[in-house]
Coordinates of C-alpha atoms in Angstrom, one line a residue:
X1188 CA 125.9 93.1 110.7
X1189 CA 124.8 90.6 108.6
X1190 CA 122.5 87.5 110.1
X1191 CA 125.7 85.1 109.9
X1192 CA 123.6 81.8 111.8
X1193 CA 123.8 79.0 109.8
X1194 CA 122.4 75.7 108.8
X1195 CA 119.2 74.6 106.8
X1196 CA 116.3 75.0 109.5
X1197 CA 117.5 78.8 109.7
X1198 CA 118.1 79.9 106.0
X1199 CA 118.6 78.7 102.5
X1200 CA 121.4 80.0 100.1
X1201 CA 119.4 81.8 97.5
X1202 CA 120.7 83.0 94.4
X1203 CA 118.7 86.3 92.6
X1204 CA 117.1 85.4 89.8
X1205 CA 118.4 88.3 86.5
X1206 CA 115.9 90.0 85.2
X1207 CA 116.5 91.5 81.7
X1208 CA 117.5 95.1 80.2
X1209 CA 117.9 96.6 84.0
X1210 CA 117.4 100.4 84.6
X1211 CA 117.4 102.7 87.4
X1212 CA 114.2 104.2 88.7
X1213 CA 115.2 105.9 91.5
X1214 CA 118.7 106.4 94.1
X1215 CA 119.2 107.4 97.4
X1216 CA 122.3 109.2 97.8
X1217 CA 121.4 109.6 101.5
X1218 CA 121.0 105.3 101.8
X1219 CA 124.1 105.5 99.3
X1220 CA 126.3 107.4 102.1
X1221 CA 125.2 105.4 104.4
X1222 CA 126.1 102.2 102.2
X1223 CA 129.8 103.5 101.8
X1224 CA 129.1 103.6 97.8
X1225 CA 131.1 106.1 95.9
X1226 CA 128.4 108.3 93.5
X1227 CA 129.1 109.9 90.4
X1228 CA 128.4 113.5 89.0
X1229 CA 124.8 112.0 88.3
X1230 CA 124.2 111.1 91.8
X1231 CA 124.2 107.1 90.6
X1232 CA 127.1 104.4 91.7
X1233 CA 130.3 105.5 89.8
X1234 CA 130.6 101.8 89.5
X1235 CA 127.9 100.9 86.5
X1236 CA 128.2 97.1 88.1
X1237 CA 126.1 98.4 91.2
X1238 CA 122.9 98.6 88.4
X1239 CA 123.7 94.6 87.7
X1240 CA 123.9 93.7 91.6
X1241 CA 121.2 95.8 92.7
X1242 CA 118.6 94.3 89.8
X1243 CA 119.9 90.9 90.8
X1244 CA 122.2 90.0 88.1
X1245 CA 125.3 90.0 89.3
X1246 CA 127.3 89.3 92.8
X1247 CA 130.4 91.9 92.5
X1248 CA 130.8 95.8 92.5
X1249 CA 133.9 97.4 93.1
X1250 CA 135.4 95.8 96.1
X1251 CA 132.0 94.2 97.3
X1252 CA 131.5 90.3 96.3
X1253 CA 128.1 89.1 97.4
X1254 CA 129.2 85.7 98.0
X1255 CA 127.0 83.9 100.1
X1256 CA 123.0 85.7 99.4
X1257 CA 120.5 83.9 101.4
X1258 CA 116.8 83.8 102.6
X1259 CA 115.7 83.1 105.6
X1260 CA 113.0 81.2 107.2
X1261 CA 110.3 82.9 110.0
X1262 CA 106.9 82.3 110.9
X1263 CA 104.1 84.5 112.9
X1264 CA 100.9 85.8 113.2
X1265 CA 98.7 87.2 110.4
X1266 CA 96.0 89.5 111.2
X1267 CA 96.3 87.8 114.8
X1268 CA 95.7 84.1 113.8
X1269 CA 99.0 81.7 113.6
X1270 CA 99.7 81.4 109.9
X1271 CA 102.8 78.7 110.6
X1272 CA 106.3 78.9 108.6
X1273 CA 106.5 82.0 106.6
X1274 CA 110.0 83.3 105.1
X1275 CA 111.8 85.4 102.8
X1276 CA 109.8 84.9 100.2
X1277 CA 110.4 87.7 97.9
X1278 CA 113.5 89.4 99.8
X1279 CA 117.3 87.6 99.6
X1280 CA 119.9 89.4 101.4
X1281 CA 123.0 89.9 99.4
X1282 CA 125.4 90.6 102.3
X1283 CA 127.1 93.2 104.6
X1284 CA 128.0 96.3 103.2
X1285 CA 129.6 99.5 105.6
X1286 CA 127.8 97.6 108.6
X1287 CA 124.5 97.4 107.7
X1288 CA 122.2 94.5 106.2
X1289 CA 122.0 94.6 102.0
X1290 CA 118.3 93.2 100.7
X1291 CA 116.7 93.1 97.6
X1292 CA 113.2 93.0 97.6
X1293 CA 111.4 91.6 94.3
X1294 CA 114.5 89.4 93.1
X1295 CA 113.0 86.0 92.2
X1296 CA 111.5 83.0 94.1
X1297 CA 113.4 81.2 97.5
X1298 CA 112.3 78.3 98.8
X1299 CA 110.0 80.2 101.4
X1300 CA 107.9 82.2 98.6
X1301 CA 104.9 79.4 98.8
X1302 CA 102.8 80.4 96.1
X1303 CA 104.5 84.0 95.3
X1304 CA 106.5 84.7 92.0
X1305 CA 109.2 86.1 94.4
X1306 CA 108.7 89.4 92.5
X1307 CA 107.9 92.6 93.6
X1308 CA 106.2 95.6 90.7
X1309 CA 107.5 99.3 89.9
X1310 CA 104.0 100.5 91.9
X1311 CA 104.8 98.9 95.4
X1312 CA 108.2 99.4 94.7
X1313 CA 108.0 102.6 94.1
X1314 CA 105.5 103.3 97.6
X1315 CA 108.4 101.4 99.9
X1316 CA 110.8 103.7 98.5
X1317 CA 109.7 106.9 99.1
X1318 CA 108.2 105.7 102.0
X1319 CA 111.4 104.8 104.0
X1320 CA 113.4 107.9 102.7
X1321 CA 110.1 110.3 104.1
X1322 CA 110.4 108.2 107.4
X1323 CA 113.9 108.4 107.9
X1324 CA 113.3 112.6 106.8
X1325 CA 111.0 112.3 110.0
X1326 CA 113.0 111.2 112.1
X1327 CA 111.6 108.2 112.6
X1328 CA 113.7 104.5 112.7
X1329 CA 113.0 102.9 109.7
X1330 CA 114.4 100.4 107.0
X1331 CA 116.2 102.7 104.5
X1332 CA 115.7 102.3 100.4
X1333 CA 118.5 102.3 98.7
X1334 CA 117.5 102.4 94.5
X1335 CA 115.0 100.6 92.8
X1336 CA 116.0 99.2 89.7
X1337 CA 113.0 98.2 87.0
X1338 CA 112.2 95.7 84.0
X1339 CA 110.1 95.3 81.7
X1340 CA 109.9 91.5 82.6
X1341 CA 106.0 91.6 82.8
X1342 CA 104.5 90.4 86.1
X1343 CA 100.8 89.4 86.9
X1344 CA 98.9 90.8 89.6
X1345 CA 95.3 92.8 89.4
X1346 CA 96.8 93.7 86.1
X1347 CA 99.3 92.8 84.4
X1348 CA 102.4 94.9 85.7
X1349 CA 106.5 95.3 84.9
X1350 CA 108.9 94.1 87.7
X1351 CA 111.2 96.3 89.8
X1352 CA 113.0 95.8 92.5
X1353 CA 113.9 97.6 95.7
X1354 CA 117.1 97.4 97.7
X1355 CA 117.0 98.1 101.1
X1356 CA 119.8 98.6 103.7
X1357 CA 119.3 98.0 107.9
X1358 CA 121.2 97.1 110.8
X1359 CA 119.4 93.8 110.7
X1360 CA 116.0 92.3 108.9
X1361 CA 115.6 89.9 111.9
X1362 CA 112.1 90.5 112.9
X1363 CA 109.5 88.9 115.9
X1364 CA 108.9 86.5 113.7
X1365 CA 112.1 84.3 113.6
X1366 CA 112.0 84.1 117.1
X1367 CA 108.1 82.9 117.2
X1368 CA 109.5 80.2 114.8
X1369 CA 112.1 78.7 116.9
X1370 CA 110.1 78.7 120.0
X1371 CA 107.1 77.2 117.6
X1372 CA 109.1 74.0 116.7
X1373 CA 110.9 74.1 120.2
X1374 CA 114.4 74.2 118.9
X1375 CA 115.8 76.2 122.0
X1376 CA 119.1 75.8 120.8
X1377 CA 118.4 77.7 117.7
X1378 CA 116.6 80.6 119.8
X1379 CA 119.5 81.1 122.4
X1380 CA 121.7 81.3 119.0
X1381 CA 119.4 83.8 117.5
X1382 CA 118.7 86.0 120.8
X1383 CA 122.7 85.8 121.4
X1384 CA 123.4 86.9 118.0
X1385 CA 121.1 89.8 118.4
X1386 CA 122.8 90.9 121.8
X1387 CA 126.4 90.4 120.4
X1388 CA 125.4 93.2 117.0
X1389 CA 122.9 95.0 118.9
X1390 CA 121.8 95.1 122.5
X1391 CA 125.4 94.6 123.9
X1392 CA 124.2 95.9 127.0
X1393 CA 122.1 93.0 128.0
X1394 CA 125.2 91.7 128.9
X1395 CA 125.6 93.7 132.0
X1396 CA 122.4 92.5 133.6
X1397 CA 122.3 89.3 135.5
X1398 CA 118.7 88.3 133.2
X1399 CA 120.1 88.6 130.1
X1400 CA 117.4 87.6 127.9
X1401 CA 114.4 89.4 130.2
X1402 CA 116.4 92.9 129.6
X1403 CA 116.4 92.1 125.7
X1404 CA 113.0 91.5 125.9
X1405 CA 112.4 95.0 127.7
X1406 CA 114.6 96.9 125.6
X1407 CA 112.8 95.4 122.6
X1408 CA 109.2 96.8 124.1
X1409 CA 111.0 99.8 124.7
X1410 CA 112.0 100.6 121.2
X1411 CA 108.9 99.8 120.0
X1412 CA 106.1 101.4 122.1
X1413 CA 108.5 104.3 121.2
X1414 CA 107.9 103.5 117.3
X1415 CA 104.1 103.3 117.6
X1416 CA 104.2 106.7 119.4
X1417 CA 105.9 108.1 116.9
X1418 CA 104.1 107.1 113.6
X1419 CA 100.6 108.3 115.5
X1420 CA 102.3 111.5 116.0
X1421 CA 102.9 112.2 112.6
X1422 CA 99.7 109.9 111.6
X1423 CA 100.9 107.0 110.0
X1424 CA 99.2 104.1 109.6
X1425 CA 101.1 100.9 108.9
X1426 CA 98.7 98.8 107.5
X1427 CA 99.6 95.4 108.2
X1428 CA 101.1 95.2 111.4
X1429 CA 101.5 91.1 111.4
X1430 CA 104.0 89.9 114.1
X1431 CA 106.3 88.6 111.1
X1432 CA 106.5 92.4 110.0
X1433 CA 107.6 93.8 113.3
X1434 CA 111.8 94.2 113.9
X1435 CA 113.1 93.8 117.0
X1436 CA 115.2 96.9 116.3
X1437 CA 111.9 99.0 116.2
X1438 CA 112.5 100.1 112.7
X1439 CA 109.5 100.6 110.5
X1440 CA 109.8 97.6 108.6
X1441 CA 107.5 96.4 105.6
X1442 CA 106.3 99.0 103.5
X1443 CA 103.0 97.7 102.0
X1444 CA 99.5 98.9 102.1
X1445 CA 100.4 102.1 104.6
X1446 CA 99.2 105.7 104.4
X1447 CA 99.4 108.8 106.2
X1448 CA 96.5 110.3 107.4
X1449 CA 94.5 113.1 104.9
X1450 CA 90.9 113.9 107.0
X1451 CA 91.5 112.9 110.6
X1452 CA 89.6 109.5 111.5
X1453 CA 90.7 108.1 114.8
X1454 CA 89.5 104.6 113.1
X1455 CA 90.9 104.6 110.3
X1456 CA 91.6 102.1 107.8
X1457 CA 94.5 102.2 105.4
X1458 CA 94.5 98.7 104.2
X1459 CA 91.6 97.9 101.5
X1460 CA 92.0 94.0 102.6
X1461 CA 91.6 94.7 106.5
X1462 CA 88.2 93.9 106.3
X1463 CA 87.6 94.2 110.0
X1464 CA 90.0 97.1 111.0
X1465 CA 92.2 95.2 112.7
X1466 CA 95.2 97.1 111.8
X1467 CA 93.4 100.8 112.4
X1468 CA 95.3 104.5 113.1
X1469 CA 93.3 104.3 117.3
X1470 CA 94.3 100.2 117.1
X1471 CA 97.8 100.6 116.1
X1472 CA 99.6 100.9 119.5
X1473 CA 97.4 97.8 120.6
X1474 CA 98.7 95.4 118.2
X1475 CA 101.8 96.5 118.7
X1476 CA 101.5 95.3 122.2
X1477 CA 99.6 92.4 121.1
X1478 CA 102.7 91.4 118.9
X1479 CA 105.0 91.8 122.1
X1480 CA 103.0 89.1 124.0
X1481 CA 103.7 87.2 120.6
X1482 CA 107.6 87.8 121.6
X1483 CA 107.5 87.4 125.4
X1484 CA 105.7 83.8 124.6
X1485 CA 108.6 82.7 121.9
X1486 CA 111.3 83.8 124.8
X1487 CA 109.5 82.2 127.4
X1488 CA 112.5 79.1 126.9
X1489 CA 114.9 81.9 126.8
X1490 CA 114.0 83.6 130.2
X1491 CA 113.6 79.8 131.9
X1492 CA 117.7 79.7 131.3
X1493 CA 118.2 81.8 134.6
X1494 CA 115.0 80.9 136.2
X1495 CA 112.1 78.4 136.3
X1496 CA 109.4 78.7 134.2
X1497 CA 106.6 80.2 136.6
X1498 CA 109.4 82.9 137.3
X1499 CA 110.0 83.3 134.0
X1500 CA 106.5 83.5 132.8
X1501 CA 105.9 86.0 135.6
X1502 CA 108.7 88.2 135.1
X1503 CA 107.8 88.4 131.1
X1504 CA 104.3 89.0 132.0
X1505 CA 105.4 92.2 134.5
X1506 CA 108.0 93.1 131.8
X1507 CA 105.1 93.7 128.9
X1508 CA 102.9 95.5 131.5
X1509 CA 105.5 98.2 130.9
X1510 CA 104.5 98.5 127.0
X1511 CA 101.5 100.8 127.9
X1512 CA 103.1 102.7 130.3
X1513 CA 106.3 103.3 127.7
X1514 CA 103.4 104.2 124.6
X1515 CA 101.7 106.7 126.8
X1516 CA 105.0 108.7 128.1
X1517 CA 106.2 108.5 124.6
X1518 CA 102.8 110.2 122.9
X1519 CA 102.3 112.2 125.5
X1520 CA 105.5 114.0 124.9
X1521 CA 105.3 114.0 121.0
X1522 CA 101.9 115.4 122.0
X1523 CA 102.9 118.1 123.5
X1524 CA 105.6 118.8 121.3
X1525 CA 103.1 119.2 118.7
X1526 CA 100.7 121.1 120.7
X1527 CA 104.1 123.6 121.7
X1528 CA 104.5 122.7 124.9
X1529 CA 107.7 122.4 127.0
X1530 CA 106.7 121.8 130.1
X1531 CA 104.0 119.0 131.8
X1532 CA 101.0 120.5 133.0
X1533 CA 98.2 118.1 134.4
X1534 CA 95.5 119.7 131.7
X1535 CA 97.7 118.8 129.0
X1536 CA 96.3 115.7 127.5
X1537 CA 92.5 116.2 128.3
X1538 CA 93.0 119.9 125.8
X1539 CA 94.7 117.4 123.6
X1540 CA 92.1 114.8 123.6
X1541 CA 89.3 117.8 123.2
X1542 CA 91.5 118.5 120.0
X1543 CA 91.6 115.1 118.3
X1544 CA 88.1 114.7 119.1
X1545 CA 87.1 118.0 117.2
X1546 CA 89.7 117.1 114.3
X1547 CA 87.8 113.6 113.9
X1548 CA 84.6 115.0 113.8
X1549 CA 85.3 117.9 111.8
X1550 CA 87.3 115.3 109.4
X1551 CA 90.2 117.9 109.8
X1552 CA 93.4 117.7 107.6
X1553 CA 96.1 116.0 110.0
X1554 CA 99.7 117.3 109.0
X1555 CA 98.2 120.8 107.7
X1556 CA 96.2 121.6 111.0
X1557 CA 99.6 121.1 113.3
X1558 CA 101.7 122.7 110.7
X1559 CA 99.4 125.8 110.7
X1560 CA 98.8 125.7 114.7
X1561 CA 102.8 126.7 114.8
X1562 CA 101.5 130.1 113.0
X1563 CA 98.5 131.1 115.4
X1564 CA 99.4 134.4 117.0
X1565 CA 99.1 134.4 120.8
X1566 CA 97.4 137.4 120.9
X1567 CA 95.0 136.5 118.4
X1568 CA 91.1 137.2 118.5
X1569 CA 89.5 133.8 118.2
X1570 CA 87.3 134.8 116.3
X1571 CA 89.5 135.9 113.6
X1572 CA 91.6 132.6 113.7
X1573 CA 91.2 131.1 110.4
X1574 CA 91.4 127.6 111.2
X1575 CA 88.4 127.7 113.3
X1576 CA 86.2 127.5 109.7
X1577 CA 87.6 123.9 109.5
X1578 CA 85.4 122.6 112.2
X1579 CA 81.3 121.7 112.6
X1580 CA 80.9 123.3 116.1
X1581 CA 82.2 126.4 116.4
X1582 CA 81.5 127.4 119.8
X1583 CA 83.1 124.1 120.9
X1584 CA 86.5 125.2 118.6
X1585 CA 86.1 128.8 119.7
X1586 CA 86.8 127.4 124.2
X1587 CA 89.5 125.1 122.4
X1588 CA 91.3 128.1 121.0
X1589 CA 90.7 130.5 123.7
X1590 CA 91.7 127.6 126.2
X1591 CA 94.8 126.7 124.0
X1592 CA 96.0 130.1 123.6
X1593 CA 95.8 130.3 127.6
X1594 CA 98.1 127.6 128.2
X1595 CA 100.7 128.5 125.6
X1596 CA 101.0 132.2 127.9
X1597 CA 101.9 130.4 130.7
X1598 CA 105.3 129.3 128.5
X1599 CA 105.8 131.7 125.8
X1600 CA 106.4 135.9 125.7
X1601 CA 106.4 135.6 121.8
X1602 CA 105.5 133.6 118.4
X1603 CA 108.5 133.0 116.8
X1604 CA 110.8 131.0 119.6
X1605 CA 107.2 128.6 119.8
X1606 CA 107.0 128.3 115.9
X1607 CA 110.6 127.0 115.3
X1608 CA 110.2 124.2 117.8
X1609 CA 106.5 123.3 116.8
X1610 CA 107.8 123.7 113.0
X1611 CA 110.4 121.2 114.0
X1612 CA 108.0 118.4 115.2
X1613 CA 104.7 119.1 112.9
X1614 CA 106.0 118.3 109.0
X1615 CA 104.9 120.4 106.2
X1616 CA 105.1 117.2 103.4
X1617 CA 104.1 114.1 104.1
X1618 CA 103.6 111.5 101.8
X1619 CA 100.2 111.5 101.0
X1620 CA 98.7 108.4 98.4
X1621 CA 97.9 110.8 95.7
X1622 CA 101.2 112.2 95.4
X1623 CA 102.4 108.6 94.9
X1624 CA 99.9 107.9 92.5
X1625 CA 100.8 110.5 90.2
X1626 CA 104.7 109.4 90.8
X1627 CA 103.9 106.1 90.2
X1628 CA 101.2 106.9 87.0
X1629 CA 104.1 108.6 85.5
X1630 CA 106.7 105.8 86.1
X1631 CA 104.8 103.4 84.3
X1632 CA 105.1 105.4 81.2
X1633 CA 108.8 105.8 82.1
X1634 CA 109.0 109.7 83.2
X1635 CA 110.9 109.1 86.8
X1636 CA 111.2 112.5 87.2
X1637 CA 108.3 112.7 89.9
X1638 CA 109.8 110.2 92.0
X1639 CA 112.9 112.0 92.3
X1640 CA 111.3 115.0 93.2
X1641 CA 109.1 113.2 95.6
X1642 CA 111.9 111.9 97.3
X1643 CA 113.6 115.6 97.5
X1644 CA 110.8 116.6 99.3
X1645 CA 110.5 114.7 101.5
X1646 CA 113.8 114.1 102.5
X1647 CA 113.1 117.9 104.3
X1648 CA 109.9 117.6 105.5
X1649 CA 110.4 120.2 108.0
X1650 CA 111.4 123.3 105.7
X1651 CA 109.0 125.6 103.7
X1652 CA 110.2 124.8 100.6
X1653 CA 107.5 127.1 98.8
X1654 CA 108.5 126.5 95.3
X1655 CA 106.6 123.0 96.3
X1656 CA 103.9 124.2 98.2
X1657 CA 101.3 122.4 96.4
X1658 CA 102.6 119.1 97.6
X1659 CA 101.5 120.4 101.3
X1660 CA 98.3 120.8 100.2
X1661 CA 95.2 118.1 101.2
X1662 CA 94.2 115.7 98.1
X1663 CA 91.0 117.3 96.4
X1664 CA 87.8 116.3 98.0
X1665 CA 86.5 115.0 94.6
X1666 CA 89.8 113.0 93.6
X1667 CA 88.7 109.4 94.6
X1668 CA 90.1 107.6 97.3
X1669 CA 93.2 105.5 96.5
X1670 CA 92.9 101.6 97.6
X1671 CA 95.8 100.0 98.9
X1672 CA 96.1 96.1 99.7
X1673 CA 98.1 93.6 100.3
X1674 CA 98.8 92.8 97.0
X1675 CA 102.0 93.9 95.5

């Protein structure tokens, strides 16, 4: 439901600001569904006011008035130093729409944009797009896209770029970072309000426990030491995982300088301005814990409600002990999903750890090596397995595969039964940067034709689909690496 707390020190009504001559880039009839919005035989709203709202021109559609949009205020930790009051600087959410949270992203300034123009541009746009439509294809709990809508209103960053922007559809935007903000200027008041809002929409359980506020703080670990298992399982890396861009919904939330892995580097870096690789694939589930100890300190006032404060410092501190504990079980099992297993055997994780070792020295392909490994024939000579030509040291693949192929015996009397369920785990399409590039390249000359396609892909990440098999493939070895920062 939409965040309904009120009052200045929590949010600030924020009109859109129009941009001219709005047109659509890209829909998601998927997010549309979802959304309760009525499509026509083009796939687009059959009501031509949705391009006005969702550009930021207009507040009606149909039966939907926008007619309080707001921003709201939250502060947190950037690349894990306190970076103070931070806010809705570029995102004003419109409203409740079929239950869920309406934002546009890129729709002018709000009094929490600082030095930002409040605008977003048709590349980054176009990245957090496809990127929460292929996450949500994964399986994975994200922040859904709905459209983006784009300008030619010119905007300045690097270069000098046209405007878009990107509406996006959750349960709820409220993130680690409102609560950090309250407990930062110590009005408790304010906290309880938001913790109880968030337990009234969304952890309604809490309510049956006698420490309300210590279980919310659980379940939120819960949900995401989960996350972080899962985007290492399919090898995304995030990018900027500031405690402002964390939801305590454990959805992915904040689309920016991300990537999915190509060659397999257990370190590494997806975000040109993480300098210090901070934010790294290995480093991910760390910060994400890191960020939690950023929560249990903002609850801290919260917890002292039903206890005293050395209780309730000890009870938070035993409670986020649990977050490596959750991560492990979590990629263990997606591990061994992958891997084919159904069943726990105490080798498991070191032949899995053999594996990813191998991969990162070898510099192996991430999503094609699991997706072929679903293929390998039990029966198979190792030395006429074709994926062993991908790795340096041969002898060391050869044990792997004649130790791997051992294990999977002890489960399986034939292929096909272990191929459906691996083929159901390890993704074929992923979206790699250079398919975005050349989606985005051709945007800015106004062919949106790729990011349709794009997003048709990847909304079935699972299948074949061999009239696109090309978009499976690795990026050339001699097509330069694409950059991605924070800047967008």
């Amino acid at each position: 439901m939409a965040f309904t707390l009120s009052g200045d020190d929590v949010c600030q009504a924020t009109l859109p600001t129009p941009v001219p001559d709005p047109y659509w880039v890209a829909f998601s009839t998927s997010s549309a569904k979802l959304a309760g919005i009525p499509l026509d035989d083009n796939n687009l709203p059959a009501d031509k006011a949705w391009l006005e709202v969702l550009s930021g021109n207009q507040l009606d559609a149909g039966d939907h008035h926008f007619s309080n949009p707001i921003a709201t205020v939250y502060s947190g930790h950037q690349f894990g130093a306190w970076a103070g009051q931070l806010g809705d600087g570029r995102a004003i959410l419109l409203g409740d729409i079929a239950g869920q949270e309406l934002q546009l992203k890129g729709a002018g300034k709000t009094r929490f944009s600082r030095m930002g123009d409040g605008r977003a541009v048709l590349r980054s746009s176009i990245r957090e797009f496809l990127a929460s439509e292929a996450m949500h294809g994964l399986g994975i709990p994200t922040t859904r896209a709905l459209s983006i809508v784009g300008s030619d209103l010119p905007v300045r960053r690097e270069t000098l770029e046209t405007a878009a922007v990107c509406a996006r559809i959750a349960p709820s935007f409220i993130r680690v970072g409102h609560f950090e903000h309250f407990a930062s200027l110590q009005k408790h008041e304010r906290l309880k309000e938001l913790a109880d809002l968030l337990i009234q929409d969304h952890y309604p359980e809490c309510l049956q426990t006698k420490d309300t506020y210590l279980d919310l703080f659980k379940r939120i670990c819960k949900r995401n030491a989960k996350l972080v298992a899962q985007w290492q399982a399919v090898g995304f890396c995030h990018g900027v995982l500031n405690s402002d861009n964390i939801s305590v919904l454990g959805l992915t939330i904040d689309y920016g300088p991300f990537g999915f892995l190509d060659q397999f580097q257990i370190d590494h870096i997806c975000n040109h301005s993480d300098q210090g690789g901070r934010y790294a694939y290995h480093r991910q589930p760390q910060v994400m814990h890191w960020n939690m100890a950023c929560l249990a300190s903002a609850m801290i006032p919260l917890v002292e409600l039903q206890c005293n404060e050395s209780e309730a410092q000890e009870q938070l501190r035993k409670a986020l002990e649990e977050f490596p504990i959750s991560y492990a079980q979590a990629w263990q099992s997606l591990f061994r999903k992958k891997l084919g297993f159904t069943t726990e055997q105490d080798g498991d994780i070191a032949l899995l750890e053999r594996l990813l070792q191998a991969m990162h020295d070898s510099k192996v392909d991430f999503t094609n090596f699991f997706r072929r490994l679903g293929g390998l024939k039990m029966n198979a000579p190792v030395d006429q397995i074709e994926m062993r030509d991908d790795f340096v040291d041969r002898n060391a693949i050869d044990q792997w595969f004649s130790d791997y192929l051992a294990r999977l015996g002890d489960e399986f009397s034939n292929d096909l039964v272990r191929q459906n369920s691996m083929n159901q785990v390890n993704p074929k399409y992923v979206l790699r940067n250079h398919l975005a590039q050349v989606a985005i390249e051709l945007a800015q000359k106004k062919d949106f034709s790729e990011v349709g396609k794009l997003l048709n892909i990847l909304t079935k990440p699972f299948d074949e689909q061999p009239e696109h098999e090309s978009y499976a493939l690795a990026p050339h070895p001699n097509l330069d690496s694409i950059e991605v920062s924070c800047s967008s």
